[in-house]
């Protein structure tokens, strides 16, 4: 009597995805360009409030890679990156032969700490190495301290690459996440708030920057009847089939945000009054999270010695997926030799934090099974 698996975050189709995919088949637009790609980009531009230009790409990782290329990152350069994140935020720094400089989080949003960021910039500059870019992440959909981070970036004249892969639908002071950085990045991987089965996007402030991104994403082909190239290109464009899924998903994005936020409210309600357990919440009304993943931190000393691992195993025994928070990059074997600035905030979050099932397609029965384990 195996109970069905409850996933952390699984794809949730709205209904019209197949219609757009069928249109692509009917017109034989089975290619990495076509009307669904253009339509999906227009939908995203409208959603992000029309003052940005979106290029649909094959993944969020590809978007970060191209974003760093557009910001001029070259071999030997240094790039600052929030340590507490998914590896895809940092890997493209290595693709370019640049050096990652990792920075701790602050405890309110769990994202890059303004003080540690400034400390890192000053230290690198004193060594004659001014960082080429800052990668800041809206973790689990929670906006980072946008004003403070942008102020520091502006003061030192270092561009911000805004990793909004987890934060489509989140806002800071009423403005959509993804639109704050010199370059913004979105992901439509299978576990994200909307999915194209796999895909991503680069958000640019100007039409020229978007066109440059699309040029690089389609093998950097010069205008000539034959194939001619003056720059190194990539094959990073989103396919017209996947973009069709994306167009259908855009119709239900707001509903997904609502449902994910409802899952968060469910956990707040379930865990109210339980000493030693805190649910990850917005610090104040400037921050509006899509709550892509709901997360908690367990203080085991106040919690009868129960740890986040006890809870994870209890969920696992009921065929319910949960996962420790992101393991900081500066603690990863592949990255531990690089400089790190800050204290132990992200390390403590990793030790005591757990992500809980958060999908927009969870049912009352799923919630009841989750509730039983929590109790
Ligand atoms: C998912 C994710 C990415 C990468 O996106 P893909 O589309 O999976 O390549 C980058 N950064 C963060 C923070 C992510 O969660």
XYZ file of C-alpha atoms and ligand atoms in Angstrom:
390
model
C 0.000 0.000 0.000
C 2.472 2.564 -1.244
C 1.035 6.030 -0.918
C 1.538 8.208 -4.020
C 4.626 10.420 -3.933
C 4.192 14.044 -2.912
C 6.864 16.085 -4.688
C 8.566 19.263 -3.555
C 7.571 21.017 -6.762
C 6.238 19.343 -9.887
C 5.042 20.586 -13.293
C 1.458 21.847 -13.359
C -0.150 22.255 -16.769
C -2.911 24.799 -17.318
C -4.647 23.235 -20.324
C -3.740 25.292 -23.397
C -0.101 24.200 -23.617
C -0.924 21.410 -26.096
C -2.931 23.778 -28.283
C 0.161 25.955 -28.809
C 2.363 22.892 -29.339
C -0.120 21.499 -31.898
C -0.108 24.817 -33.768
C 3.657 24.506 -34.044
C 3.334 20.971 -35.465
C 0.560 21.987 -37.868
C 2.719 24.817 -39.258
C 5.858 22.626 -39.178
C 7.566 25.217 -36.943
C 9.579 22.518 -35.205
C 12.679 24.658 -34.860
C 14.533 26.925 -32.445
C 12.557 29.933 -33.627
C 8.981 30.638 -34.677
C 5.696 32.235 -33.580
C 5.589 30.549 -30.150
C 9.052 31.884 -29.287
C 8.027 35.417 -30.274
C 4.645 35.035 -28.543
C 6.201 33.718 -25.337
C 8.704 36.585 -25.282
C 5.898 39.126 -25.763
C 3.858 37.504 -22.973
C 6.857 37.731 -20.624
C 7.583 41.351 -21.566
C 3.958 42.286 -20.837
C 4.016 40.364 -17.562
C 7.205 42.120 -16.479
C 5.505 45.440 -17.343
C 6.679 46.155 -20.867
C 9.788 48.227 -20.218
C 12.106 45.259 -20.741
C 13.144 43.063 -23.666
C 13.100 39.284 -23.226
C 15.082 36.676 -25.145
C 13.844 33.089 -24.679
C 16.712 30.628 -24.214
C 17.282 26.913 -23.730
C 17.823 27.188 -19.947
C 18.319 29.569 -17.063
C 21.937 28.441 -16.904
C 22.407 29.467 -20.544
C 20.882 32.854 -19.691
C 23.372 33.367 -16.845
C 26.242 32.336 -19.128
C 25.169 34.744 -21.883
C 24.448 37.446 -19.312
C 28.029 37.269 -18.047
C 29.325 37.351 -21.632
C 27.219 40.479 -22.270
C 28.627 42.093 -19.123
C 32.112 41.548 -20.528
C 33.361 38.834 -18.161
C 36.602 37.328 -19.463
C 39.143 34.720 -18.358
C 40.924 35.859 -15.190
C 38.146 38.281 -14.146
C 36.482 38.014 -10.750
C 32.706 37.743 -10.325
C 30.912 38.081 -6.983
C 28.199 35.499 -6.372
C 25.751 34.860 -3.542
C 27.047 31.695 -1.882
C 23.686 30.335 -0.842
C 22.134 29.351 -4.156
C 21.809 26.557 -6.695
C 25.058 25.681 -8.482
C 23.702 27.023 -11.783
C 24.202 30.577 -10.474
C 27.944 30.009 -10.156
C 28.882 27.424 -12.812
C 28.836 29.909 -15.737
C 31.564 31.944 -13.974
C 33.767 28.869 -14.361
C 32.662 28.323 -17.995
C 34.242 31.710 -18.738
C 37.493 30.973 -16.928
C 36.671 33.661 -14.378
C 36.983 33.362 -10.586
C 33.932 33.264 -8.294
C 34.067 35.316 -5.082
C 31.385 34.042 -2.711
C 29.392 36.191 -0.291
C 27.243 35.269 2.724
C 23.501 35.890 3.116
C 21.634 38.115 5.571
C 19.068 36.501 7.828
C 15.940 38.369 6.671
C 15.730 37.375 3.010
C 18.450 34.668 3.070
C 19.976 36.491 0.092
C 23.266 38.320 -0.484
C 24.226 40.425 2.547
C 24.915 44.112 1.735
C 27.653 44.401 4.397
C 29.496 41.267 3.304
C 29.097 42.347 -0.320
C 30.767 45.686 0.331
C 33.509 44.010 2.341
C 34.190 41.694 -0.608
C 34.281 44.553 -3.126
C 36.684 46.609 -0.965
C 38.977 43.645 -0.373
C 39.196 42.698 -4.053
C 39.729 46.328 -5.096
C 42.533 46.691 -2.531
C 44.189 43.756 -4.314
C 43.848 45.514 -7.653
C 40.970 43.298 -8.835
C 37.686 45.119 -9.270
C 34.883 42.541 -9.626
C 33.336 42.487 -13.095
C 29.777 41.631 -11.970
C 27.620 40.758 -8.953
C 25.281 37.757 -9.149
C 22.415 38.276 -6.690
C 19.647 35.694 -6.309
C 15.995 35.893 -5.182
C 16.120 32.592 -3.292
C 12.925 30.523 -3.132
C 11.157 33.528 -4.665
C 12.114 35.949 -1.863
C 13.395 39.246 -3.296
C 16.871 40.210 -2.127
C 17.393 43.640 -0.479
C 17.088 45.306 -3.869
C 17.627 48.948 -2.840
C 20.722 48.264 -0.694
C 22.338 45.931 -3.215
C 21.703 48.223 -6.200
C 22.994 51.224 -4.225
C 26.298 49.456 -3.505
C 26.566 48.182 -7.081
C 25.944 51.689 -8.386
C 28.416 53.307 -5.982
C 31.217 50.966 -7.114
C 29.947 50.913 -10.700
C 29.653 47.110 -10.914
C 26.697 45.633 -12.877
C 24.247 43.255 -11.167
C 23.208 40.020 -12.844
C 19.829 39.337 -11.243
C 19.209 35.593 -10.930
C 15.412 35.562 -10.837
C 15.168 31.875 -11.810
C 13.035 31.136 -8.744
C 11.206 34.454 -8.536
C 8.947 34.927 -11.561
C 5.860 36.622 -10.073
C 7.644 38.051 -7.021
C 7.866 41.818 -6.545
C 9.926 44.343 -4.595
C 8.187 47.661 -3.825
C 5.608 46.699 -6.436
C 8.110 46.091 -9.260
C 8.537 42.656 -10.802
C 11.628 40.619 -9.968
C 13.746 40.029 -13.045
C 13.693 43.713 -14.009
C 16.184 45.134 -11.484
C 19.580 43.988 -12.738
C 21.651 45.141 -15.705
C 20.675 41.654 -16.893
C 17.867 39.497 -15.465
C 17.548 35.724 -15.678
C 14.462 33.486 -15.598
C 14.192 29.687 -15.616
C 11.412 27.431 -16.859
C 12.885 24.139 -15.703
C 10.407 21.414 -14.736
C 10.415 22.305 -11.040
C 9.979 26.080 -11.399
C 6.773 28.077 -10.943
C 6.029 27.692 -14.660
C 7.821 25.315 -16.978
C 8.572 24.817 -20.663
C 9.921 21.326 -19.727
C 13.311 23.023 -19.857
C 14.076 26.614 -20.773
C 15.059 30.049 -19.596
C 15.124 33.690 -20.557
C 17.382 36.702 -20.468
C 15.750 40.001 -19.507
C 17.427 43.059 -21.035
C 16.849 46.774 -20.447
C 17.363 47.693 -24.113
C 16.366 46.228 -27.459
C 20.034 46.311 -28.528
C 21.105 44.142 -25.593
C 18.365 41.608 -26.288
C 19.348 41.488 -29.955
C 22.964 40.930 -28.991
C 21.891 38.071 -26.693
C 19.820 36.436 -29.430
C 22.717 36.896 -31.888
C 25.120 35.118 -29.526
C 22.487 32.446 -28.758
C 22.176 31.566 -32.456
C 25.870 30.928 -33.205
C 26.829 34.604 -33.675
C 26.163 34.530 -37.375
C 27.101 37.707 -39.277
C 24.795 39.146 -41.948
C 26.037 37.330 -45.060
C 24.545 34.778 -47.477
C 27.171 32.227 -46.423
C 27.963 31.293 -42.827
C 30.323 33.937 -41.490
C 31.350 34.480 -37.860
C 33.377 37.228 -36.192
C 32.594 36.150 -32.618
C 32.231 32.916 -30.652
C 28.568 31.920 -30.614
C 26.346 29.532 -28.689
C 23.336 27.349 -29.483
C 21.119 28.584 -26.667
C 17.782 29.535 -28.261
C 14.506 28.049 -26.952
C 12.673 25.715 -29.327
C 9.291 26.706 -30.755
C 7.792 23.536 -29.248
C 8.951 24.348 -25.706
C 7.906 27.981 -26.147
C 4.392 26.693 -26.947
C 4.271 25.089 -23.500
C 5.461 28.420 -22.093
C 2.603 30.342 -23.766
C 0.078 28.019 -22.161
C 1.818 28.350 -18.794
C 1.739 32.164 -18.946
C -2.065 31.936 -18.882
C -1.902 30.320 -15.430
C 1.140 32.027 -13.921
C -0.848 34.352 -11.653
C -2.928 31.402 -10.474
C 0.264 29.449 -9.712
C 1.590 32.354 -7.638
C -1.681 32.437 -5.722
C -1.586 28.685 -5.062
C 2.080 28.660 -3.998
C 1.364 31.515 -1.602
C -1.571 29.509 -0.265
C 0.788 26.597 0.440
C 2.963 29.023 2.384
C -0.085 30.210 4.371
C -0.921 26.568 5.054
C 2.500 26.033 6.658
C 2.247 29.260 8.665
C -1.092 28.029 9.991
C 0.067 24.460 10.665
C 3.211 25.533 12.511
C 1.758 28.446 14.465
C 2.762 28.263 18.119
C 5.299 25.459 17.620
C 8.340 26.699 19.507
C 11.649 26.372 17.654
C 10.155 26.219 14.149
C 9.999 29.340 11.987
C 8.496 29.632 8.528
C 10.432 31.728 5.984
C 8.406 34.934 5.524
C 8.694 38.358 3.923
C 10.428 40.840 6.293
C 7.931 43.624 5.461
C 5.430 44.747 2.837
C 8.161 45.928 0.405
C 8.773 42.238 -0.295
C 6.248 40.037 -2.091
C 7.442 36.460 -2.640
C 5.889 33.998 -5.063
C 6.846 31.448 -2.365
C 8.114 29.119 -5.069
C 9.282 26.866 -2.249
C 8.037 27.144 1.304
C 10.842 26.644 3.793
C 11.313 26.394 7.544
C 14.193 26.620 9.981
C 14.269 24.321 13.002
C 16.069 25.360 16.186
C 16.568 21.862 17.609
C 17.485 23.130 21.093
C 14.049 24.703 21.427
C 12.411 21.762 19.673
C 13.045 18.842 22.081
C 16.240 17.985 20.189
C 14.357 17.333 16.963
C 16.378 18.345 13.896
C 15.470 19.168 10.348
C 16.898 15.744 9.419
C 14.403 14.020 11.755
C 11.592 15.815 9.975
C 13.011 15.057 6.526
C 13.193 11.335 7.335
C 9.669 11.375 8.780
C 8.405 12.870 5.495
C 10.453 10.377 3.509
C 8.874 7.460 5.381
C 5.478 8.738 4.176
C 6.701 9.082 0.584
C 6.752 12.877 0.861
C 9.693 14.767 -0.631
C 11.402 17.548 1.331
C 14.940 18.896 0.923
C 17.579 20.723 2.976
C 18.097 24.345 1.917
C 20.729 24.974 -0.763
C 24.182 23.998 0.386
C 26.309 27.169 0.096
C 28.696 27.236 -2.856
C 31.753 28.035 -0.725
C 31.195 24.681 1.050
C 30.920 22.694 -2.189
C 33.969 20.551 -2.992
C 34.169 22.059 -6.475
C 34.190 25.672 -5.228
C 35.756 25.566 -1.760
C 39.130 26.908 -2.870
C 37.674 30.308 -3.826
C 37.463 33.400 -1.581
C 34.454 33.813 0.709
C 33.253 36.892 2.595
C 30.854 37.067 5.508
C 29.984 34.988 8.556
C 28.129 31.736 9.015
C 24.537 32.767 8.265
C 24.119 30.712 5.094
C 25.951 27.787 6.706
C 23.510 27.796 9.643
C 20.543 28.036 7.282
C 21.831 25.010 5.393
C 22.252 23.054 8.630
C 18.817 23.821 10.056
C 16.586 24.611 7.109
C 14.198 22.449 5.126
C 12.155 23.049 1.945
C 8.659 21.611 2.095
C 6.270 20.405 -0.632
C 5.117 23.601 -2.339
C 3.571 22.682 -5.693
C 0.587 24.602 -7.063
C -1.079 21.254 -7.806
C -1.146 19.805 -4.274
C -4.559 18.598 -3.103
C -6.425 18.742 0.213
C -5.539 15.074 0.663
C -1.831 15.869 0.120
C -2.064 18.672 2.673
C -3.695 16.361 5.160
C -0.854 13.814 4.793
C 1.719 16.625 5.217
C -0.131 17.922 8.266
C -0.079 14.496 9.914
C 3.713 14.255 9.608
C 4.168 17.826 10.928
C 2.023 17.062 13.964
C 16.897 26.693 -11.562
C 17.893 27.714 -11.249
C 18.835 28.139 -12.196
C 19.074 27.453 -13.503
O 18.013 27.336 -14.341
P 17.950 26.104 -15.385
O 16.827 26.543 -16.276
O 17.648 24.879 -14.602
O 19.240 26.047 -16.098
C 19.693 29.169 -11.858
N 19.642 29.745 -10.661
C 18.778 29.359 -9.715
C 18.790 30.064 -8.406
C 17.891 28.323 -9.969
O 17.052 27.907 -9.013
